Amino acid sequence: MGEPKQERAVKTREVILHAAAEIFDECGYSGASISKIMARANVTQGGMYFHFKSKKGLAQAVLAHQQEFVHFPGGTAGLQRLIDLNFFLAHELKNNVLFRASVRLAVEQGEFGMRDDTAYQEWVEQFHAHLCVAREQGELLPEVSEREFANVLVGAYSGTQIFSNVSSGREDLPDRLAALWRYLLPGIATPQARARLRMPANARGLAA
Amino acid sequence: MGEPKQERAVKTREVILHAAAEIFDECGYSGASISKIMARANVTQGGMYFHFKSKKGLAQAVLAHQQEFVHFPGGTAGLQRLIDLNFFLAHELKNNVLFRASVRLAVEQGEFGMRDDTAYQEWVEQFHAHLCVAREQGELLPEVSEREFANVLVGAYSGTQIFSNVSSGREDLPDRLAALWRYLLPGIATPQARARLRMPANARGLAA
C-alpha cells in the first residue's frame, strides 16, 4: 500500500517543480505566485502544501537541483569534454525549462533575499573534475591551477550567458562561447592539445 | 528667475536618483517602492512625480546612467588602462552605491520585465576604445579582434562580479579578476606587452 502512495507523491512533486520552473521562467520570482503554479501543475492546495509551503521554498527547490536537471551524455574526456559540456549547457539553456529557470533564479536570487553560491560551486566542482582529467592527459600548461581556472570559467560562463540573454535571447551564445574559449585556450592548454580541440559545428568560432 | 528653479530641479533629481539607488541596492526591484524612495530622498509626492512617474521609470533611470556614475581617473593607456579600469570598477562596486545599484538592476532586469543590453553595450564600447589604443601600441596579438574581445571581456567580467558577490559580497573580486586576466592575457597580448603589464597591488594574482 505504501509504495504506490509514495510513488504518486514523488510524481506530484516532479509535476509541481516543472510547473514552478515554467512560471519562474515566464514571470521571474516576483511575478510568480503559488496559485499560478498550482493552476499550471493542476494540483490542489493540499497537494501543493504537502510538498512546498511557500513560493520561496519552491524557488529554492528549483535553484537547488540545477545539476540534476541536465543529463550530459558521455563521450569525450578532459578539455574536449569541458568544452562540449559548455556548449551542451548552452543548448540546455534554450531547450530545458527546469535548467533555464534554475539559472535565472541563481542570477536573480537577490530579488528573494538569498545570497547562496551553491549552484555556482557545484559547477566549479564539475569543471574542476574535467580539468583534473585534462591534467592527467597532459593537456594543461604547468602554470594552470585546475581549481582557480574552474572558478574563472564558471564566472566567465555565467556572465557570457547573461549578456547573450539580454542581447539576443541566447541565440548568439554558441558564438560567444566559442570566442571566450578561443581567448582562454592559449592561457591554459598546451599547443598540442589546442591543435586537437574542436568547437561544436554550430559555433562560428574555431579552437585553434 | 528660471535659472535657480532649474538648478533646484536638477539637484532634486540627483537626490531622488541617489535615494532610489540606495533603496534598489538594499531591497532589490520588487522590494523597493516609490514611497520608500520618497522618504529616503525627503521629497514630496509632487517633487517625485515631477521627475519620475513610476518605480520602473526610476529603475530605468538608475540603470541607464551606469557610465555616468563612475569617474575613472586618467593615467595609463592601452591594455594597462583596460586592466586598471577593470580593477577600478571592482572598487566602485564596493564603494559607489549608484554604480552598484545600476549593475544590480542590469543583472536582475528580468524581474521588472526588461531585456535591454544598453548598459552592457556601453562597456563594450569603452573596452573596445582601450583595445584600439592597445592595438596602436602594438600590444595585441594579430589574431585578436578588438570588438570580439571587448564582448568576451564584458561577459566574463559580469559573471565574475556576480559569482564574487554571491560567494563573498565581492571581497574576493580583485583576486578573481587577477585570475581571469592571467588566463586571458596569453590569448590576446604579445609576450613583450605581457612582461610590462601589472595587476594592482591589492590582488594576489600576477600578470605574467
XYZ file of C-alpha atoms in Angstrom:
416
model
C 0.000 0.000 0.000
C 2.815 2.411 0.922
C 4.668 2.018 -2.357
C 2.159 3.426 -4.858
C 1.307 6.325 -2.494
C 4.985 7.235 -2.241
C 5.442 6.921 -5.990
C 2.466 9.207 -6.518
C 3.951 11.742 -4.100
C 7.277 11.710 -5.962
C 5.435 12.145 -9.265
C 3.364 15.032 -7.870
C 6.495 16.724 -6.558
C 8.072 16.481 -10.028
C 4.963 17.895 -11.684
C 4.947 20.810 -9.216
C 8.677 21.512 -9.733
C 8.217 21.535 -13.506
C 5.228 23.891 -13.270
C 7.171 26.137 -10.867
C 10.097 26.244 -13.307
C 7.763 27.260 -16.139
C 6.188 30.049 -14.087
C 9.531 31.349 -12.731
C 10.929 31.228 -16.278
C 7.984 33.222 -17.648
C 7.342 35.661 -14.790
C 10.512 35.835 -12.686
C 10.380 35.399 -8.929
C 8.295 38.445 -8.019
C 5.800 37.834 -10.839
C 5.265 34.203 -9.833
C 2.728 33.049 -7.230
C 1.785 29.793 -5.530
C -1.686 29.989 -7.091
C -0.271 30.379 -10.638
C 1.976 27.366 -10.032
C -0.893 25.303 -8.580
C -3.016 26.083 -11.640
C -0.192 25.163 -14.033
C 0.560 21.923 -12.154
C -3.133 21.141 -11.807
C -2.729 20.206 -8.128
C -4.915 21.015 -5.130
C -3.858 23.287 -2.300
C -3.445 20.166 -0.137
C -1.172 18.553 -2.738
C 0.906 21.708 -3.005
C 1.311 22.270 0.758
C 2.251 18.633 1.351
C 5.409 19.343 -0.719
C 6.009 23.104 -0.579
C 4.872 25.685 1.959
C 5.908 28.895 0.173
C 6.962 30.479 -3.099
C 10.443 30.912 -1.663
C 10.603 27.190 -0.845
C 9.653 26.421 -4.443
C 12.293 28.810 -5.789
C 14.946 27.244 -3.551
C 13.999 23.752 -4.760
C 14.246 24.797 -8.428
C 17.555 26.568 -7.726
C 18.997 23.679 -5.701
C 18.511 20.982 -8.342
C 20.373 22.674 -11.196
C 22.787 19.781 -11.756
C 20.003 17.156 -11.663
C 18.101 18.943 -14.413
C 20.820 18.375 -17.044
C 21.893 14.989 -18.352
C 25.137 15.337 -20.262
C 25.769 12.265 -22.405
C 29.160 10.539 -22.053
C 31.818 10.576 -24.747
C 34.987 12.637 -24.776
C 37.298 13.325 -21.800
C 39.458 16.139 -20.445
C 39.445 19.578 -22.103
C 37.323 18.466 -25.062
C 34.709 17.196 -22.596
C 34.745 20.501 -20.702
C 34.242 22.399 -23.972
C 31.489 20.003 -25.084
C 29.790 20.403 -21.691
C 29.901 24.203 -22.030
C 28.151 24.032 -25.409
C 25.727 21.373 -24.161
C 24.690 23.738 -21.350
C 24.086 26.493 -23.917
C 21.741 24.116 -25.731
C 20.014 23.183 -22.467
C 19.505 26.865 -21.580
C 17.439 27.186 -24.753
C 15.536 23.902 -24.517
C 15.294 22.797 -20.872
C 12.919 24.967 -18.858
C 13.935 23.436 -15.494
C 17.587 24.304 -16.068
C 16.794 27.734 -17.533
C 14.558 28.663 -14.587
C 17.144 27.395 -12.124
C 19.844 29.554 -13.740
C 17.525 32.575 -13.800
C 16.782 32.163 -10.083
C 20.506 31.781 -9.310
C 21.221 35.061 -11.144
C 18.250 36.997 -9.728
C 18.317 35.431 -6.230
C 18.954 38.846 -4.668
C 15.305 39.542 -5.532
C 14.147 36.983 -2.949
C 16.732 37.817 -0.340
C 19.161 34.976 -0.999
C 22.928 35.020 -1.396
C 23.798 31.385 -1.982
C 26.618 30.298 -4.289
C 25.856 26.548 -4.146
C 24.700 26.367 -7.760
C 27.943 28.120 -8.860
C 30.155 25.961 -6.627
C 28.630 22.750 -7.987
C 29.673 23.804 -11.477
C 33.148 24.646 -10.151
C 33.352 21.056 -8.846
C 32.220 19.579 -12.124
C 34.511 21.750 -14.269
C 37.360 21.003 -11.833
C 36.886 17.249 -12.297
C 37.220 17.583 -16.079
C 40.302 19.791 -15.654
C 41.908 17.118 -13.441
C 41.424 14.596 -16.263
C 42.872 17.162 -18.678
C 45.890 17.464 -16.393
C 46.338 13.675 -16.330
C 46.125 13.662 -20.124
C 48.912 16.270 -20.293
C 46.657 18.904 -21.886
C 47.206 21.745 -19.369
C 50.106 24.176 -19.177
C 52.219 23.806 -15.994
C 51.180 27.222 -14.592
C 47.436 26.397 -14.657
C 45.674 25.805 -11.346
C 42.757 23.454 -12.023
C 40.700 24.888 -9.157
C 41.410 28.518 -9.973
C 40.604 28.065 -13.645
C 37.375 26.188 -12.774
C 36.347 29.289 -10.784
C 37.350 31.629 -13.621
C 35.358 29.586 -16.132
C 32.185 29.438 -14.013
C 32.277 33.222 -13.595
C 33.083 33.894 -17.247
C 30.457 31.418 -18.457
C 27.733 32.894 -16.213
C 28.268 36.417 -17.480
C 28.554 35.289 -21.083
C 25.132 33.620 -20.966
C 23.583 36.627 -19.150
C 24.952 39.076 -21.745
C 23.830 36.755 -24.554
C 20.366 36.504 -22.987
C 19.784 40.267 -22.840
C 21.390 40.770 -26.276
C 19.776 38.013 -28.323
C 17.672 35.713 -26.119
C 20.756 33.430 -26.135
C 20.708 32.995 -29.934
C 24.349 34.103 -30.102
C 25.507 32.099 -27.052
C 27.367 29.408 -29.071
C 29.316 32.126 -30.915
C 30.079 33.982 -27.684
C 31.240 30.738 -26.036
C 33.480 29.892 -28.991
C 35.089 33.350 -28.733
C 35.548 33.029 -24.947
C 37.261 29.650 -25.373
C 39.408 30.909 -28.248
C 40.856 33.636 -25.993
C 41.193 31.342 -22.945
C 42.847 28.318 -24.562
C 46.328 29.840 -25.125
C 46.471 30.533 -21.370
C 45.589 27.001 -20.288
C 46.251 24.365 -22.975
C 49.469 23.043 -24.499
C 49.927 23.756 -28.229
C 49.492 20.009 -28.927
C 46.177 19.897 -27.051
C 44.957 23.081 -28.763
C 45.641 21.590 -32.187
C 43.305 18.676 -31.369
C 40.442 20.588 -29.695
C 37.301 21.346 -31.667
C 34.394 23.730 -31.078
C 30.932 22.337 -31.979
C 29.903 22.879 -35.590
C 27.041 25.257 -34.716
C 29.501 27.864 -33.409
C 31.262 30.063 -35.938
C 34.492 30.324 -33.919
C 37.363 27.816 -34.139
C 39.517 26.422 -31.363
C 42.973 26.876 -32.772
C 14.208 83.603 -12.129
C 14.296 80.478 -14.343
C 17.904 79.583 -13.532
C 17.664 78.851 -9.790
C 14.404 76.927 -10.277
C 16.051 74.760 -12.953
C 19.119 74.264 -10.769
C 16.894 73.193 -7.896
C 15.100 70.731 -10.174
C 18.407 69.217 -11.306
C 19.520 68.929 -7.687
C 16.233 67.296 -6.655
C 16.504 64.818 -9.497
C 20.011 63.873 -8.334
C 18.847 63.465 -4.743
C 15.978 61.227 -5.907
C 18.285 59.107 -8.109
C 20.713 58.620 -5.230
C 17.905 57.631 -2.849
C 16.477 55.266 -5.475
C 19.913 53.658 -5.903
C 20.183 53.130 -2.143
C 16.746 51.516 -1.936
C 17.251 49.311 -5.033
C 20.673 48.300 -3.648
C 19.171 47.362 -0.272
C 15.828 45.853 -1.326
C 16.111 44.858 -4.982
C 13.499 45.922 -7.507
C 10.491 44.098 -6.097
C 11.279 45.128 -2.505
C 11.593 48.798 -3.436
C 8.672 51.245 -3.583
C 8.106 54.840 -4.606
C 7.123 55.707 -1.016
C 10.356 54.230 0.425
C 12.368 56.227 -2.112
C 10.396 59.441 -1.378
C 11.066 59.009 2.342
C 14.795 58.398 1.771
C 15.104 61.389 -0.588
C 12.966 63.541 1.693
C 10.901 64.848 -1.233
C 7.181 65.421 -1.562
C 4.915 63.411 -3.854
C 4.777 66.477 -6.114
C 8.561 66.659 -6.272
C 8.800 62.957 -7.074
C 6.127 62.938 -9.788
C 7.625 65.997 -11.471
C 10.687 63.832 -12.207
C 9.531 60.202 -12.116
C 6.092 58.691 -12.584
C 6.779 55.094 -11.587
C 9.148 52.693 -9.838
C 10.004 51.216 -13.240
C 10.918 54.693 -14.534
C 13.227 55.152 -11.546
C 14.848 51.754 -12.132
C 15.370 52.567 -15.801
C 16.989 55.896 -14.905
C 19.382 54.229 -12.432
C 20.168 51.506 -14.974
C 20.635 53.952 -17.864
C 23.242 56.140 -16.174
C 25.762 53.418 -15.310
C 28.657 55.055 -17.148
C 27.956 58.497 -15.665
C 28.138 57.114 -12.136
C 31.835 56.185 -12.406
C 34.670 58.649 -12.845
C 37.813 56.784 -13.829
C 40.880 58.992 -13.358
C 43.245 59.336 -16.318
C 46.744 57.876 -16.408
C 47.848 54.794 -18.307
C 46.825 53.805 -21.853
C 46.062 50.659 -23.847
C 45.951 47.259 -22.146
C 47.244 48.558 -18.809
C 44.418 51.107 -18.812
C 41.842 48.415 -19.566
C 43.191 46.313 -16.669
C 43.266 49.343 -14.351
C 39.672 50.192 -15.351
C 38.564 46.630 -14.551
C 40.028 46.877 -11.046
C 38.697 50.405 -10.597
C 35.193 49.118 -11.361
C 35.651 46.392 -8.725
C 36.470 49.143 -6.213
C 33.461 51.177 -7.331
C 31.149 48.168 -6.949
C 32.076 48.106 -3.272
C 32.027 51.859 -2.632
C 29.694 53.563 -5.102
C 26.032 52.821 -4.406
C 24.794 54.404 -7.648
C 27.026 52.154 -9.738
C 26.316 49.068 -7.604
C 22.541 49.563 -7.820
C 22.780 50.170 -11.560
C 24.713 46.915 -12.031
C 22.254 45.015 -9.829
C 19.303 46.295 -11.874
C 21.083 45.379 -15.123
C 21.594 41.820 -13.838
C 18.105 41.405 -12.351
C 16.223 43.405 -15.017
C 14.187 40.314 -15.950
C 12.407 40.910 -12.626
C 10.846 44.093 -13.971
C 10.174 42.787 -17.460
C 13.141 44.383 -19.226
C 15.603 42.866 -21.650
C 17.905 45.743 -22.500
C 21.625 45.293 -23.149
C 22.470 49.026 -23.345
C 24.467 49.005 -20.108
C 26.494 46.023 -21.383
C 26.989 47.534 -24.854
C 28.287 50.806 -23.393
C 31.012 48.862 -21.597
C 31.779 47.019 -24.851
C 32.298 50.434 -26.474
C 34.558 51.662 -23.704
C 36.620 48.447 -23.529
C 36.821 48.483 -27.344
C 38.287 52.000 -27.329
C 41.070 50.928 -24.945
C 41.748 47.840 -27.086
C 42.099 50.040 -30.173
C 44.780 52.045 -28.348
C 46.411 48.755 -27.323
C 46.423 47.724 -30.989
C 48.056 51.027 -31.987
C 50.662 50.478 -29.284
C 51.450 47.028 -30.711
C 50.265 45.202 -27.580
C 47.730 42.840 -29.201
C 48.395 39.568 -30.996
C 47.483 39.662 -34.726
C 44.591 37.160 -34.329
C 42.755 39.302 -31.739
C 39.565 41.068 -32.827
C 39.216 44.190 -30.676
C 35.411 44.140 -30.891
C 35.056 40.431 -30.241
C 37.385 40.524 -27.251
C 35.570 43.580 -25.831
C 32.374 41.477 -25.925
C 34.119 38.487 -24.332
C 35.513 40.679 -21.555
C 32.192 42.351 -20.726
C 30.519 38.940 -20.431
C 33.375 37.400 -18.432
C 33.617 40.439 -16.152
C 29.867 40.498 -15.459
C 29.757 36.877 -14.389
C 32.943 37.189 -12.358
C 31.472 40.008 -10.271
C 28.134 38.157 -9.868
C 29.881 34.974 -8.689
C 32.112 37.036 -6.374
C 29.056 38.825 -4.996
C 27.182 35.631 -4.030
C 30.410 33.990 -2.771
C 31.957 36.765 -0.723
C 29.999 40.023 -1.085
C 32.679 40.942 -3.676
C 35.546 40.709 -1.148
C 37.375 38.308 -3.462
C 36.619 40.217 -6.675
C 40.177 41.634 -7.108
C 41.631 38.116 -6.812
C 39.054 36.684 -9.218
C 39.771 39.485 -11.710
C 43.517 38.924 -11.471
C 42.983 35.217 -12.213
C 40.666 35.976 -15.146
C 43.226 38.338 -16.667
C 46.080 35.909 -16.060
C 44.316 33.258 -18.160
C 43.182 35.738 -20.848
C 46.439 37.612 -21.448
C 48.315 34.823 -23.298
C 45.455 34.764 -25.822
C 45.468 38.494 -26.531
C 48.784 40.204 -25.636
C 52.259 39.942 -27.136
C 54.932 38.484 -24.819
C 56.587 41.950 -24.668
C 53.341 43.613 -23.570
C 52.649 40.874 -21.009
C 56.071 41.384 -19.441
C 55.199 45.062 -18.792
C 51.598 44.671 -17.555
C 50.878 44.792 -13.827
C 47.875 43.835 -11.722
C 47.026 46.238 -8.887
C 48.785 45.507 -5.610
C 45.584 44.543 -3.761
C 45.122 41.483 -5.985
C 47.167 38.394 -5.214
C 47.498 37.291 -8.856
C 50.244 38.452 -11.209
C 50.020 39.431 -14.844
C 52.893 37.490 -16.312
